[in-house]
Amino acid sequence: MEIELNKGGRFNLSKEVPDLKKVAIGLGWQASYNGQSYDIDASVFMLGADGKISDEKYFIFYNNLQSLDASLRHSGDNRTGEGNGDDETIYVDLAKVNPAIQEIVFVVTIDQAQEKNQNFSQIKNAFIKIYNNENRNSLARYNLREAFSQETALEFGRLYKKDNEWRFQAVGEGYSSGLQSFVDKYIGETKQEEKEEDTKVESEKENCKNQGNIILDKKLEREAPHIFNLVKKADISLQKVNLTNHKAKVVLCLDISGSMSSLYSSGKIQRFAEKILALGCRFDDNASIDIFLFGAKTHNVGAMTIENFKSFIPNLLKQYPLEGATYYGKAINMIRNIYFPISKKSSQKNDIPLNQSVYIMFVTDGATSDESQTEQYLKESSHEPIFWQFMAIGKSRKDVKGKGILGWLTQAKASDFTFLERLDEMSDRYVDNCDFFSLEDPENIADQELYDLLMTEYPNWLKLAKINNLLR
């Protein structure tokens, strides 16, 4: 059964069709000719974890119809766009995709658009669909409904890996510089002068950042060696995604409902907070993280720093005892109002890009009592430079296996994170602004693996935030 996606909508291939190996991406369109001829091209960029192609042969277009690893093949250029079926098709053998490839982006551009004064306002009935290439069953489809005016290029959709699963997202983002928009974004600048200038600026930034890091590292090594060791592990993950010099406000939002009692009393939440503080030592010039608590109410409790981190969480609980309910929405709304007090309606765009994003680490162990409010606030927040990283603690029901009474008891004791999973895939957002993962125990994961998880979706969100004028 084919699923129709809206802009931003997602489809988990690995989950919906577990044995799927070969897929085809069909792209189609019709031109309002007006006496003109249109040459519309489909191209593909196969990206690594850094959001760039590692070799020019991972840029697939009409002059390079097969990827370097032979996993992807282009059907060739259709110069007319006539007919109602697929105009161009991309065939992907998922089993052959180079493991270094994390994302496959499908774009459509109008050749010689500026010379012919053409743009996507003259293109109608455009679509992208993904189907099982072995039985030809259509899996998901996105019909482009957005109204474009000056755009000459379109990022239509993407396949991407998350938790070792292949997923598809309908993107639908327009650009006004044709294919060059994507060459600059995924390959790099073409002008040597621009390269040199960028290198100079980045070098200056890196020098300043390195000097600041050296001073901070010396202080950490002297006063907080445990945090210093965590920072070094965070550095490795940040280097993998080219965020070594990145700046952001880091926020830790903690569930204080009664079911979290053992996690607090065992010291696990204190130790987890220290790991997030290490991330704050790299992202925030103040080497701190802001802490919020939520249960029946929401509390802004101040900053955790390298001066006060010891016993910070146990001391908080003396002032804010565990509460008897859980409301995500109240916490989300408080955080938004503190960092971006001028609320934006979901239909509005941010016309004033900001310099710094806010990274929220949102930790809970159960369901919320305000699902609709939570969804609404997150949709509104997609117009703000805030990224929401949700982490659930507990054994997920979808991971529980077993038959008979033992299986039933195990299932009953497991946590239901269906709503959080739905938030991760939620459509009708300006940009995809959240990610979700669950851990049965926050201490049963290596520090390095945790930091890698925290950087799974955030780098791609940063790219989208800049493209959509949320960040400079």
PDB file of N, CA and C in Angstrom, residues 177 180 183-185 187-200:
ATOM      1  N   SER A 177      19.770  28.977  -7.541  1.00  0.00           N
ATOM      2  CA  SER A 177      21.031  29.000  -8.291  1.00  0.00           C
ATOM      3  C   SER A 177      21.259  27.734  -9.094  1.00  0.00           C
ATOM      4  N   GLN A 180      24.243  24.578  -9.328  1.00  0.00           N
ATOM      5  CA  GLN A 180      25.348  25.131  -8.558  1.00  0.00           C
ATOM      6  C   GLN A 180      25.017  25.200  -7.066  1.00  0.00           C
ATOM      7  N   VAL A 183      26.074  21.856  -5.818  1.00  0.00           N
ATOM      8  CA  VAL A 183      27.529  21.683  -5.943  1.00  0.00           C
ATOM      9  C   VAL A 183      28.223  22.408  -4.799  1.00  0.00           C
ATOM     10  N   ASP A 184      27.792  23.645  -4.518  1.00  0.00           N
ATOM     11  CA  ASP A 184      28.383  24.411  -3.418  1.00  0.00           C
ATOM     12  C   ASP A 184      28.098  23.758  -2.074  1.00  0.00           C
ATOM     13  N   LYS A 185      26.894  23.214  -1.942  1.00  0.00           N
ATOM     14  CA  LYS A 185      26.471  22.662  -0.657  1.00  0.00           C
ATOM     15  C   LYS A 185      27.118  21.323  -0.355  1.00  0.00           C
ATOM     16  N   ILE A 187      29.590  19.629  -2.513  1.00  0.00           N
ATOM     17  CA  ILE A 187      30.942  19.391  -3.031  1.00  0.00           C
ATOM     18  C   ILE A 187      31.900  20.460  -2.538  1.00  0.00           C
ATOM     19  N   GLY A 188      31.488  21.713  -2.532  1.00  0.00           N
ATOM     20  CA  GLY A 188      32.351  22.793  -2.047  1.00  0.00           C
ATOM     21  C   GLY A 188      32.423  23.925  -3.043  1.00  0.00           C
ATOM     22  N   GLU A 189      33.065  25.002  -2.663  1.00  0.00           N
ATOM     23  CA  GLU A 189      33.187  26.176  -3.517  1.00  0.00           C
ATOM     24  C   GLU A 189      33.995  25.848  -4.762  1.00  0.00           C
ATOM     25  N   THR A 190      33.665  26.497  -5.866  1.00  0.00           N
ATOM     26  CA  THR A 190      34.369  26.246  -7.124  1.00  0.00           C
ATOM     27  C   THR A 190      35.416  27.304  -7.412  1.00  0.00           C
ATOM     28  N   LYS A 191      35.304  28.448  -6.779  1.00  0.00           N
ATOM     29  CA  LYS A 191      36.263  29.511  -7.045  1.00  0.00           C
ATOM     30  C   LYS A 191      37.415  29.446  -6.045  1.00  0.00           C
ATOM     31  N   GLN A 192      38.613  29.487  -6.555  1.00  0.00           N
ATOM     32  CA  GLN A 192      39.785  29.370  -5.699  1.00  0.00           C
ATOM     33  C   GLN A 192      39.843  30.503  -4.683  1.00  0.00           C
ATOM     34  N   GLU A 193      39.437  31.734  -5.104  1.00  0.00           N
ATOM     35  CA  GLU A 193      39.490  32.868  -4.175  1.00  0.00           C
ATOM     36  C   GLU A 193      38.562  32.623  -2.985  1.00  0.00           C
ATOM     37  N   GLU A 194      37.371  32.067  -3.251  1.00  0.00           N
ATOM     38  CA  GLU A 194      36.434  31.797  -2.180  1.00  0.00           C
ATOM     39  C   GLU A 194      36.974  30.718  -1.257  1.00  0.00           C
ATOM     40  N   LYS A 195      37.637  29.743  -1.833  1.00  0.00           N
ATOM     41  CA  LYS A 195      38.250  28.689  -1.015  1.00  0.00           C
ATOM     42  C   LYS A 195      39.291  29.278  -0.076  1.00  0.00           C
ATOM     43  N   GLU A 196      40.147  30.139  -0.634  1.00  0.00           N
ATOM     44  CA  GLU A 196      41.215  30.722   0.161  1.00  0.00           C
ATOM     45  C   GLU A 196      40.659  31.614   1.269  1.00  0.00           C
ATOM     46  N   GLU A 197      39.618  32.391   0.929  1.00  0.00           N
ATOM     47  CA  GLU A 197      39.026  33.276   1.927  1.00  0.00           C
ATOM     48  C   GLU A 197      38.370  32.465   3.037  1.00  0.00           C
ATOM     49  N   ASP A 198      37.636  31.411   2.659  1.00  0.00           N
ATOM     50  CA  ASP A 198      37.005  30.552   3.660  1.00  0.00           C
ATOM     51  C   ASP A 198      38.041  29.901   4.556  1.00  0.00           C
ATOM     52  N   THR A 199      39.147  29.448   3.938  1.00  0.00           N
ATOM     53  CA  THR A 199      40.210  28.813   4.705  1.00  0.00           C
ATOM     54  C   THR A 199      40.814  29.785   5.707  1.00  0.00           C
ATOM     55  N   LYS A 200      40.994  31.037   5.252  1.00  0.00           N
ATOM     56  CA  LYS A 200      41.570  32.057   6.130  1.00  0.00           C
ATOM     57  C   LYS A 200      40.649  32.340   7.313  1.00  0.00           C
TER      58      LYS A 200
END
